[in-house]
Short mmCIF file of C-alpha atoms and ligand atoms in Angstrom, two decimals:
data_model
loop_
_atom_site.label_atom_id
_atom_site.label_comp_id
_atom_site.label_asym_id
_atom_site.label_seq_id
_atom_site.Cartn_x
_atom_site.Cartn_y
_atom_site.Cartn_z
CA MET A 1 -27.87 13.67 5.93
CA ASP A 2 -27.13 12.38 2.54
CA ILE A 3 -24.10 11.04 0.36
CA LEU A 4 -23.03 12.16 -3.12
CA HIS A 5 -21.35 9.63 -5.58
CA HIS A 6 -18.95 11.81 -7.46
CA GLY A 7 -16.85 8.97 -8.97
CA ALA A 8 -16.43 5.10 -8.73
CA VAL A 9 -20.48 4.63 -9.43
CA ASP A 10 -20.10 3.40 -13.25
CA GLY A 11 -16.67 1.52 -12.58
CA VAL A 12 -13.83 1.54 -10.23
CA THR A 13 -12.06 4.48 -10.80
CA GLY A 14 -12.27 7.96 -9.83
CA SER A 15 -13.61 7.23 -6.22
CA CYS A 16 -15.16 10.56 -4.53
CA HIS A 17 -17.51 10.44 -2.23
CA GLN A 18 -19.45 13.29 -0.41
CA LEU A 19 -20.93 12.88 2.86
CA VAL A 20 -23.13 15.92 3.53
CA VAL A 21 -24.50 16.46 7.07
CA SER A 22 -26.05 19.69 6.61
CA ASP A 23 -26.18 22.67 3.80
CA CYS A 24 -23.18 23.66 5.12
CA GLN A 25 -21.22 20.77 6.21
CA SER A 26 -19.66 17.87 4.56
CA TYR A 27 -17.15 15.64 4.13
CA LEU A 28 -14.83 13.92 0.92
CA ILE A 29 -13.99 10.52 1.11
CA ASP A 30 -11.12 10.12 -1.78
CA CYS A 31 -10.72 12.10 -4.59
CA GLY A 32 -9.49 9.87 -7.55
CA ALA A 33 -8.53 9.86 -10.84
CA PHE A 34 -10.16 7.87 -13.70
CA GLN A 35 -8.92 5.66 -15.80
CA GLY A 36 -9.44 4.14 -19.00
CA ALA A 37 -13.03 4.82 -20.57
CA GLU A 38 -14.28 5.67 -17.05
CA VAL A 39 -16.00 8.82 -16.65
CA SER A 40 -17.91 10.58 -14.14
CA ALA A 41 -21.64 11.36 -14.59
CA LYS A 42 -20.44 15.05 -15.60
CA GLY A 43 -17.98 13.75 -18.13
CA ALA A 44 -14.97 14.17 -16.12
CA GLY A 45 -12.37 11.22 -17.24
CA HIS A 46 -8.61 10.67 -17.45
CA ASN A 47 -8.23 13.83 -19.54
CA GLN A 48 -10.51 16.25 -17.75
CA LEU A 49 -9.72 16.18 -13.90
CA GLU A 50 -11.19 19.49 -13.02
CA ILE A 51 -13.17 19.00 -9.85
CA GLU A 52 -17.12 19.11 -11.41
CA PHE A 53 -18.82 19.78 -8.03
CA ASP A 54 -19.61 22.43 -5.61
CA ILE A 55 -16.65 22.07 -3.06
CA SER A 56 -17.90 25.03 -1.06
CA THR A 57 -19.39 23.20 2.06
CA VAL A 58 -16.19 20.61 2.38
CA GLN A 59 -14.71 20.70 5.52
CA ALA A 60 -12.05 18.27 5.25
CA LEU A 61 -11.14 15.17 2.87
CA ILE A 62 -10.55 11.77 4.20
CA VAL A 63 -8.12 9.50 2.38
CA THR A 64 -8.85 5.68 2.41
CA HIS A 65 -5.42 4.85 0.71
CA CYS A 66 -2.80 6.04 -1.71
CA HIS A 67 -3.79 4.55 -4.85
CA ILE A 68 -4.24 6.89 -7.92
CA ASP A 69 -7.80 6.35 -8.78
CA HIS A 70 -8.70 7.32 -4.95
CA VAL A 71 -6.37 10.24 -4.79
CA GLY A 72 -5.47 11.33 -8.07
CA ARG A 73 -7.59 14.46 -8.81
CA ILE A 74 -6.40 16.05 -5.06
CA PRO A 75 -4.05 18.51 -6.80
CA TYR A 76 -6.81 19.65 -8.89
CA LEU A 77 -8.81 20.19 -5.26
CA ILE A 78 -6.86 21.85 -4.24
CA ALA A 79 -6.57 23.96 -7.50
CA ALA A 80 -10.17 24.61 -6.77
CA GLY A 81 -9.45 26.42 -3.77
CA PHE A 82 -10.06 23.47 -1.18
CA LYS A 83 -7.91 24.58 1.94
CA GLY A 84 -9.50 21.86 4.56
CA ALA A 85 -7.90 19.15 5.96
CA ILE A 86 -6.36 16.35 4.37
CA ILE A 87 -7.07 13.12 7.03
CA CYS A 88 -5.29 9.54 6.42
CA SER A 89 -3.37 7.20 8.11
CA ARG A 90 0.32 7.94 9.29
CA ALA A 91 1.48 5.03 6.62
CA SER A 92 -0.40 6.94 3.74
CA ALA A 93 0.92 9.98 5.31
CA ARG A 94 4.19 9.02 4.42
CA LEU A 95 3.09 7.60 0.82
CA LEU A 96 0.89 10.44 -0.39
CA PRO A 97 3.13 13.01 -1.13
CA LEU A 98 5.44 10.73 -3.56
CA VAL A 99 2.13 9.59 -5.62
CA LEU A 100 0.87 13.13 -5.79
CA GLN A 101 4.24 14.50 -6.68
CA ASP A 102 4.43 11.57 -9.72
CA ALA A 103 0.58 12.53 -10.40
CA ILE A 104 1.53 16.38 -10.64
CA GLU A 105 4.49 15.68 -12.92
CA LEU A 106 2.70 13.52 -15.38
CA SER A 107 -0.68 15.82 -15.75
CA LEU A 108 0.30 19.23 -14.48
CA THR A 109 4.02 20.36 -14.75
CA ARG A 110 6.97 19.57 -14.12
CA ASN A 111 8.34 23.02 -12.61
CA LYS A 112 10.38 22.22 -9.73
CA ASN A 113 9.15 25.13 -7.68
CA LEU A 114 5.41 24.84 -8.63
CA VAL A 115 5.59 20.96 -7.64
CA ASP A 116 7.55 21.79 -4.46
CA GLY A 117 4.85 24.65 -3.25
CA PHE A 118 2.08 22.31 -3.92
CA LEU A 119 3.83 19.75 -2.41
CA ARG A 120 4.48 22.28 1.07
CA ARG A 121 0.82 23.23 0.58
CA ILE A 122 0.12 19.38 0.92
CA GLU A 123 2.13 18.62 3.87
CA LYS A 124 0.09 21.54 5.54
CA GLN A 125 -3.15 20.31 5.28
CA MET A 126 -2.18 16.97 6.16
CA ILE A 127 -3.46 15.33 9.33
CA ALA A 128 -1.66 11.64 10.16
CA LEU A 129 -4.34 9.37 12.57
CA ASP A 130 -3.44 6.14 14.22
CA TYR A 131 -5.96 3.59 13.26
CA LYS A 132 -8.82 3.09 15.60
CA THR A 133 -8.46 6.33 16.91
CA TRP A 134 -11.47 8.97 17.03
CA PHE A 135 -11.03 12.44 15.78
CA THR A 136 -13.35 15.21 15.93
CA LEU A 137 -13.96 16.72 12.67
CA PRO A 138 -14.06 20.61 11.91
CA GLY A 139 -17.52 21.75 11.19
CA ASN A 140 -20.90 23.36 13.23
CA GLN A 141 -22.52 19.91 14.01
CA PRO A 142 -20.21 17.12 16.04
CA VAL A 143 -19.20 14.43 13.72
CA ALA A 144 -16.64 12.28 14.63
CA MET A 145 -14.71 9.87 12.49
CA ARG A 146 -11.57 6.90 12.33
CA LEU A 147 -9.94 4.78 10.35
CA GLN A 148 -9.83 1.16 10.73
CA ARG A 149 -7.40 -1.20 8.93
CA ALA A 150 -8.44 -2.31 5.53
CA GLY A 151 -5.78 -4.61 4.64
CA HIS A 152 -5.73 -3.62 0.77
CA ILE A 153 -2.50 -1.77 0.42
CA LEU A 154 0.03 -0.09 3.09
CA GLY A 155 -1.54 2.40 5.06
CA SER A 156 -5.35 1.53 3.86
CA ALA A 157 -8.35 2.15 5.73
CA TYR A 158 -11.84 2.10 5.90
CA VAL A 159 -13.69 4.78 7.59
CA GLU A 160 -16.08 5.22 10.30
CA PHE A 161 -18.19 8.37 11.07
CA ASP A 162 -20.47 9.25 13.74
CA ILE A 163 -22.66 11.90 13.22
CA LYS A 164 -23.72 12.85 16.87
CA GLN A 165 -27.08 14.64 16.19
CA THR A 166 -28.60 11.75 14.15
CA ASP A 167 -26.78 9.05 16.08
CA SER A 168 -26.09 7.50 12.89
CA ARG A 169 -22.70 5.50 12.11
CA VAL A 170 -21.46 5.89 8.26
CA VAL A 171 -19.02 3.49 7.14
CA PHE A 172 -17.07 4.12 3.81
CA SER A 173 -14.97 0.71 2.80
CA GLY A 174 -12.41 2.04 0.45
CA ASP A 175 -10.84 -0.76 -1.02
CA LEU A 176 -10.90 -3.95 1.00
CA GLY A 177 -8.41 -6.01 0.97
CA ALA A 178 -8.90 -10.10 1.50
CA PRO A 179 -7.68 -13.32 3.68
CA TYR A 180 -4.36 -14.74 2.35
CA THR A 181 -3.22 -11.56 0.94
CA PRO A 182 0.80 -11.33 1.06
CA LEU A 183 2.26 -9.02 3.85
CA LEU A 184 -1.08 -7.48 5.33
CA PRO A 185 -3.89 -8.71 7.81
CA ALA A 186 -7.11 -9.31 6.53
CA PRO A 187 -9.64 -6.32 7.45
CA GLN A 188 -12.10 -7.01 10.45
CA ALA A 189 -15.49 -5.72 9.99
CA PRO A 190 -16.87 -2.58 11.54
CA ARG A 191 -19.05 -3.28 14.67
CA ARG A 192 -21.61 -1.01 13.65
CA ALA A 193 -22.65 0.65 10.36
CA ASP A 194 -26.02 2.05 9.69
CA ILE A 195 -25.29 2.95 6.35
CA LEU A 196 -22.36 1.17 4.63
CA VAL A 197 -20.99 2.33 1.11
CA ILE A 198 -19.06 -0.92 -0.02
CA GLU A 199 -16.89 -1.22 -2.65
CA SER A 200 -17.43 -4.54 -5.10
CA THR A 201 -14.77 -4.68 -7.61
CA TYR A 202 -15.11 -8.59 -7.47
CA GLY A 203 -18.62 -8.75 -6.51
CA ASP A 204 -19.58 -11.20 -8.88
CA ARG A 205 -16.64 -13.42 -8.39
CA LEU A 206 -14.53 -15.78 -6.03
CA HIS A 207 -11.14 -15.86 -6.12
CA GLU A 208 -10.24 -19.39 -6.33
CA LYS A 209 -6.97 -20.83 -4.97
CA ARG A 210 -6.17 -18.06 -3.26
CA LYS A 211 -4.14 -20.41 -0.92
CA GLN A 212 -2.38 -22.13 -3.81
CA ARG A 213 -1.53 -18.65 -5.22
CA ARG A 214 2.36 -18.87 -4.87
CA GLN A 215 2.29 -22.52 -6.30
CA GLN A 216 0.48 -21.20 -9.30
CA LEU A 217 2.74 -17.95 -9.87
CA LYS A 218 5.72 -20.26 -9.35
CA ARG A 219 4.25 -22.80 -12.27
CA VAL A 220 3.32 -19.93 -14.67
CA ILE A 221 6.77 -18.13 -14.59
CA GLU A 222 8.59 -21.50 -14.89
CA ARG A 223 6.23 -22.36 -18.06
CA ALA A 224 6.66 -18.87 -19.35
CA LEU A 225 10.71 -19.12 -19.08
CA ALA A 226 10.96 -22.51 -20.41
CA ASN A 227 11.25 -20.79 -23.76
CA LYS A 228 13.14 -17.91 -22.73
CA GLY A 229 12.08 -14.44 -22.75
CA THR A 230 10.62 -11.97 -20.66
CA VAL A 231 7.83 -12.44 -17.92
CA LEU A 232 6.29 -9.09 -18.12
CA ILE A 233 3.83 -8.46 -15.11
CA PRO A 234 1.70 -4.60 -14.92
CA ALA A 235 1.80 -3.85 -11.40
CA PHE A 236 0.62 -1.18 -9.26
CA SER A 237 3.66 0.61 -7.80
CA ILE A 238 2.24 0.60 -4.07
CA GLY A 239 0.98 -2.88 -2.67
CA ARG A 240 0.91 -5.21 -5.92
CA THR A 241 4.60 -4.94 -6.65
CA GLN A 242 5.68 -5.25 -3.14
CA GLU A 243 3.20 -8.31 -3.00
CA LEU A 244 5.19 -9.90 -5.81
CA LEU A 245 8.43 -9.45 -4.55
CA TYR A 246 7.20 -10.81 -1.30
CA GLU A 247 6.25 -13.94 -3.17
CA LEU A 248 8.95 -14.22 -5.60
CA GLU A 249 11.45 -13.86 -2.32
CA ASP A 250 10.00 -17.06 -0.90
CA ILE A 251 9.83 -18.96 -4.39
CA ILE A 252 13.60 -18.30 -4.70
CA HIS A 253 14.45 -18.85 -0.99
CA LYS A 254 12.70 -22.42 -1.15
CA SER A 255 13.96 -23.31 -4.34
CA LYS A 256 17.58 -22.85 -3.32
CA HIS A 257 17.83 -26.49 -1.68
CA GLY A 258 16.32 -27.97 -4.98
CA GLN A 259 18.63 -29.45 -7.46
CA HIS A 260 16.65 -29.85 -10.58
CA GLY A 261 16.45 -27.65 -13.42
CA LYS A 262 13.26 -25.61 -12.47
CA ALA A 263 15.29 -24.64 -9.16
CA ASN A 264 18.49 -23.86 -11.26
CA ILE A 265 16.21 -21.01 -13.03
CA TRP A 266 14.84 -19.52 -9.98
CA GLN A 267 18.41 -18.73 -9.26
CA HIS A 268 19.37 -17.28 -11.95
CA ILE A 269 16.48 -15.37 -13.11
CA ASP A 270 16.82 -11.54 -12.99
CA VAL A 271 13.83 -9.63 -11.63
CA ILE A 272 13.94 -6.11 -12.71
CA VAL A 273 11.32 -3.63 -11.02
CA ASP A 274 11.27 -0.79 -13.48
CA SER A 275 9.66 1.98 -11.62
CA PRO A 276 11.27 4.48 -9.47
CA LEU A 277 8.33 5.09 -7.66
CA ALA A 278 7.95 1.05 -6.75
CA ALA A 279 11.59 1.10 -5.77
CA LYS A 280 10.65 4.01 -2.86
CA PHE A 281 7.22 2.48 -1.89
CA THR A 282 9.36 -0.63 -1.51
CA GLU A 283 11.79 0.92 0.97
CA TYR A 284 8.69 2.34 2.88
CA TYR A 285 7.13 -1.23 3.06
CA ARG A 286 10.51 -2.12 4.35
CA GLU A 287 10.36 0.58 7.18
CA LEU A 288 6.92 -0.20 7.87
CA SER A 289 7.20 -3.60 9.01
CA LEU A 290 5.10 -2.86 12.28
CA LEU A 291 2.13 -3.11 10.32
CA TRP A 292 3.19 -6.18 8.44
CA ASP A 293 1.28 -9.48 8.92
CA GLU A 294 2.25 -12.27 11.12
CA GLU A 295 3.85 -14.45 8.25
CA ALA A 296 5.75 -11.53 7.22
CA ARG A 297 6.99 -10.22 10.63
CA ALA A 298 8.20 -13.99 11.54
CA LYS A 299 10.46 -14.18 8.31
CA LEU A 300 11.85 -10.97 9.20
CA LYS A 301 12.45 -12.33 12.63
CA SER A 302 14.30 -15.55 11.20
CA GLY A 303 16.82 -13.34 9.36
CA ARG A 304 15.26 -13.14 5.97
CA HIS A 305 14.32 -10.07 3.94
CA PRO A 306 11.27 -10.65 2.29
CA LEU A 307 11.13 -7.72 0.19
CA SER A 308 14.85 -8.06 -1.51
CA PHE A 309 17.04 -10.53 -2.80
CA GLU A 310 20.06 -10.82 -4.66
CA GLN A 311 18.30 -11.07 -8.08
CA LEU A 312 16.50 -8.15 -7.80
CA TYR A 313 17.63 -4.88 -9.77
CA THR A 314 15.75 -1.56 -9.63
CA VAL A 315 15.55 0.56 -12.94
CA ALA A 316 15.69 4.24 -11.83
CA SER A 317 16.38 6.65 -14.92
CA HIS A 318 14.76 7.17 -18.10
CA ASP A 319 17.94 5.88 -19.78
CA GLU A 320 18.38 2.95 -17.95
CA HIS A 321 14.55 2.34 -18.80
CA VAL A 322 15.18 2.62 -22.40
CA ARG A 323 18.15 0.08 -22.30
CA ALA A 324 16.11 -2.30 -20.31
CA VAL A 325 13.61 -2.63 -22.79
CA ASN A 326 16.12 -2.74 -25.81
CA TYR A 327 18.41 -4.94 -24.26
CA LEU A 328 15.35 -7.46 -23.39
CA HIS A 329 13.69 -6.71 -26.76
CA SER A 330 16.96 -7.85 -28.73
CA THR A 331 18.36 -10.50 -26.84
CA GLY A 332 15.33 -12.59 -25.27
CA LYS A 333 17.11 -13.00 -22.03
CA PRO A 334 14.94 -14.47 -19.59
CA ALA A 335 13.77 -12.11 -17.00
CA ILE A 336 10.78 -11.01 -15.09
CA VAL A 337 9.96 -7.47 -15.52
CA ILE A 338 7.78 -6.01 -13.13
CA ALA A 339 6.45 -2.12 -13.85
CA ALA A 340 3.40 0.08 -13.53
CA SER A 341 0.76 1.04 -14.24
CA GLY A 342 -1.51 -1.89 -13.16
CA MET A 343 -3.75 -1.59 -15.93
CA CYS A 344 -1.15 -0.65 -18.46
CA ALA A 345 -2.97 2.86 -18.85
CA GLY A 346 0.31 4.44 -18.92
CA GLY A 347 3.44 4.25 -17.33
CA ARG A 348 6.77 2.26 -18.20
CA ILE A 349 4.99 -1.23 -18.78
CA VAL A 350 3.47 0.22 -22.08
CA ASN A 351 6.94 0.39 -23.80
CA TYR A 352 7.77 -3.04 -22.89
CA LEU A 353 4.36 -3.86 -24.22
CA LYS A 354 5.04 -2.41 -27.20
CA GLN A 355 8.23 -4.21 -28.25
CA LEU A 356 7.33 -7.35 -26.60
CA LEU A 357 4.03 -8.12 -27.36
CA PRO A 358 4.98 -9.49 -30.98
CA ASP A 359 7.36 -11.70 -29.55
CA ALA A 360 6.12 -15.57 -28.98
CA ARG A 361 8.58 -15.79 -26.62
CA THR A 362 7.27 -12.91 -24.05
CA ASP A 363 4.74 -13.90 -21.56
CA VAL A 364 2.52 -11.25 -19.95
CA LEU A 365 1.05 -12.36 -16.32
CA PHE A 366 -1.82 -9.85 -14.96
CA VAL A 367 -2.36 -10.12 -11.78
CA GLY A 368 -4.82 -7.31 -10.97
CA TYR A 369 -7.96 -6.20 -12.16
CA GLN A 370 -8.16 -4.29 -15.52
CA ALA A 371 -10.90 -1.59 -15.93
CA GLN A 372 -12.61 -1.28 -19.37
CA GLY A 373 -10.93 0.54 -21.69
CA THR A 374 -7.00 0.12 -20.43
CA LEU A 375 -4.97 -1.29 -22.62
CA GLY A 376 -4.82 -4.45 -20.04
CA ARG A 377 -8.35 -5.28 -20.71
CA ASP A 378 -7.71 -5.10 -24.78
CA ILE A 379 -4.65 -6.95 -24.27
CA GLN A 380 -6.93 -9.70 -22.18
CA THR A 381 -9.86 -9.18 -24.60
CA TYR A 382 -7.90 -9.39 -27.94
CA ALA A 383 -4.88 -12.05 -27.29
CA PRO A 384 -7.23 -15.05 -27.22
CA ARG A 385 -8.56 -14.49 -30.66
CA GLY A 386 -4.91 -14.28 -32.12
CA GLY A 387 -5.88 -10.08 -32.27
CA TYR A 388 -3.49 -6.94 -31.79
CA VAL A 389 -4.05 -3.86 -29.55
CA PHE A 390 -3.13 -0.06 -30.16
CA ILE A 391 -0.32 1.37 -28.29
CA ASP A 392 0.36 5.21 -29.31
CA GLU A 393 -1.68 4.71 -32.34
CA GLN A 394 0.67 1.90 -33.73
CA LYS A 395 -0.99 -1.76 -34.25
CA VAL A 396 0.99 -3.98 -32.06
CA GLU A 397 0.34 -7.79 -32.87
CA ILE A 398 -0.25 -9.94 -29.75
CA LYS A 399 1.83 -12.99 -29.95
CA ALA A 400 2.83 -13.04 -26.51
CA GLN A 401 1.22 -15.61 -24.03
CA ILE A 402 -1.03 -14.18 -21.72
CA TYR A 403 -2.03 -15.32 -18.48
CA THR A 404 -4.48 -13.83 -15.56
CA LEU A 405 -4.01 -15.01 -12.10
CA SER A 406 -7.23 -14.01 -9.55
CA GLY A 407 -5.93 -14.95 -6.38
CA TYR A 408 -3.58 -12.19 -6.07
CA SER A 409 -6.30 -9.58 -6.43
CA ALA A 410 -5.41 -7.35 -3.59
CA HIS A 411 -9.31 -6.94 -3.23
CA ALA A 412 -12.03 -8.92 -1.24
CA ASP A 413 -13.96 -11.16 -3.29
CA GLN A 414 -17.64 -11.94 -3.29
CA GLN A 415 -17.47 -13.90 -0.18
CA ASP A 416 -15.13 -11.39 1.46
CA LEU A 417 -17.93 -8.74 0.79
CA ILE A 418 -20.67 -10.72 2.20
CA ASN A 419 -18.31 -11.55 5.43
CA PHE A 420 -17.55 -7.85 6.24
CA VAL A 421 -21.38 -7.22 6.34
CA THR A 422 -22.77 -10.18 8.03
CA ARG A 423 -19.92 -9.88 10.70
CA ILE A 424 -21.10 -6.59 11.78
CA ASN A 425 -22.92 -6.92 14.58
CA LYS A 426 -25.49 -4.70 14.55
CA PRO A 427 -27.20 -4.95 10.69
CA PRO A 428 -26.86 -2.00 8.23
CA GLN A 429 -30.32 -0.38 7.54
CA GLU A 430 -28.83 0.66 4.11
CA ILE A 431 -26.10 -0.63 1.72
CA ARG A 432 -24.82 1.52 -1.28
CA ILE A 433 -22.80 -0.57 -3.77
CA VAL A 434 -20.31 1.22 -5.60
CA HIS A 435 -16.80 0.87 -7.18
CA GLY A 436 -17.32 -2.06 -9.89
CA ASP A 437 -18.83 -2.92 -12.83
CA ASN A 438 -22.33 -3.24 -13.59
CA GLN A 439 -22.64 -6.77 -13.02
CA ALA A 440 -20.33 -6.95 -9.89
CA LYS A 441 -22.28 -4.53 -8.34
CA LEU A 442 -25.72 -6.58 -9.50
CA ALA A 443 -24.43 -9.71 -8.39
CA LEU A 444 -23.77 -8.16 -5.24
CA GLN A 445 -26.58 -6.43 -4.50
CA HIS A 446 -28.29 -10.12 -5.43
CA LYS A 447 -26.40 -11.89 -2.73
CA TYR A 448 -27.13 -9.12 -0.14
CA SER A 449 -30.87 -9.29 -0.84
CA GLU A 450 -30.78 -12.83 -0.06
CA LEU A 451 -29.70 -12.23 3.23
CA GLY A 452 -32.15 -9.66 3.79
CA PHE A 453 -30.38 -6.44 3.51
CA ASN A 454 -31.76 -3.39 1.76
CA ALA A 455 -28.86 -3.04 -0.68
CA ARG A 456 -28.42 -0.52 -3.71
CA VAL A 457 -26.61 -0.18 -6.46
CA MET A 458 -25.66 3.37 -7.04
CA SER A 459 -25.08 4.69 -10.89
ZN1 LIG B 1 -6.90 0.29 -4.28
ZN1 LIG B 2 -10.24 1.54 -5.59
#
């Protein structure tokens, strides 16, 4: 048995791992796109999405969750001739066609016939599984797998493989969520994992003030809106956008009874979700409320609508989007705009940044991880020095205020990653650390080693 890592080893994007059971039997875990400056060992990057490894032995692809850096290369996998099953959770099966449609239209073709044909093929190959249910995988040697809730985004899972011949249990963490994440319950550690492949996005950091995140968000937005202008929040369409809406609904709900000026801000602020995709995903989040955590379900029971409120506007068409950007640019009207992509690597947020970064009334609020080489990371780096960034080859000065709230990360932090391992009943013989910047991977390895685990940094 062997595990090959085709992505998310020198960074956090491009997740793609291959569990090789024998010379003629293997499985892929995720097939994601690279973002920003990150590339695979063989040079595949965000412009070069072709599958650059042999897929002739791959019997099935298991998808941990629907973020583009975990599924973005599926169209290329299919183009390369992959005909096996695409296995994911039931909620992921709802989200995946939409995500892939978007990915194809952005990078491959807008030809409706081609896109539809491709989606039909995907749906045929897809197998949706319930959590906690063993499933026998295709292949000569008996291998079973099951999905467990990962608490990262709706439908996210970590994957347990049981390889009968060697009696070994191999676990791939995918992206792990954290306690106190809005909407979703935190993941539980597996009972057994002989080999564990684990993400390390925040392997070197603790999310401070996670419990106070809502207060922090409220304070930052109130401060930001004191001078009018727009608050821009770059956010992934799936997961982060819904978490933010959930938090904003709560803040607005609680400010209803306040009398002072700040409560007033909340009663009149426009919240604009500028992403047709995010709007659709928000609908799915609403439909799949069975998967929510207790707090969220209790709100629903009490008659509240945690993912919608009166001041919420959705911008769908491109024309509307252009109008919204220009309107906010010329009027400086206070508003909160949530738009993708989460790392500002493309998507509608880029147009807002181009127009509004040079305006001192603008505030940009980062609530998620910004990978190296992305526009988001550049803004974080150069804004404090009074610098500038390049957008569409144009120099754009940063006069806007920039904030980063770490309590909103949808990823486990160092302590959560340690707990995930120490709570495994039978300790793993080997831990492979992936999906992190170098210093994060090394810091986590150091912690695991201190605890007596055999942990390797994959690169
Ligand atoms: Zn993710
Ligand atoms: Zn990820």
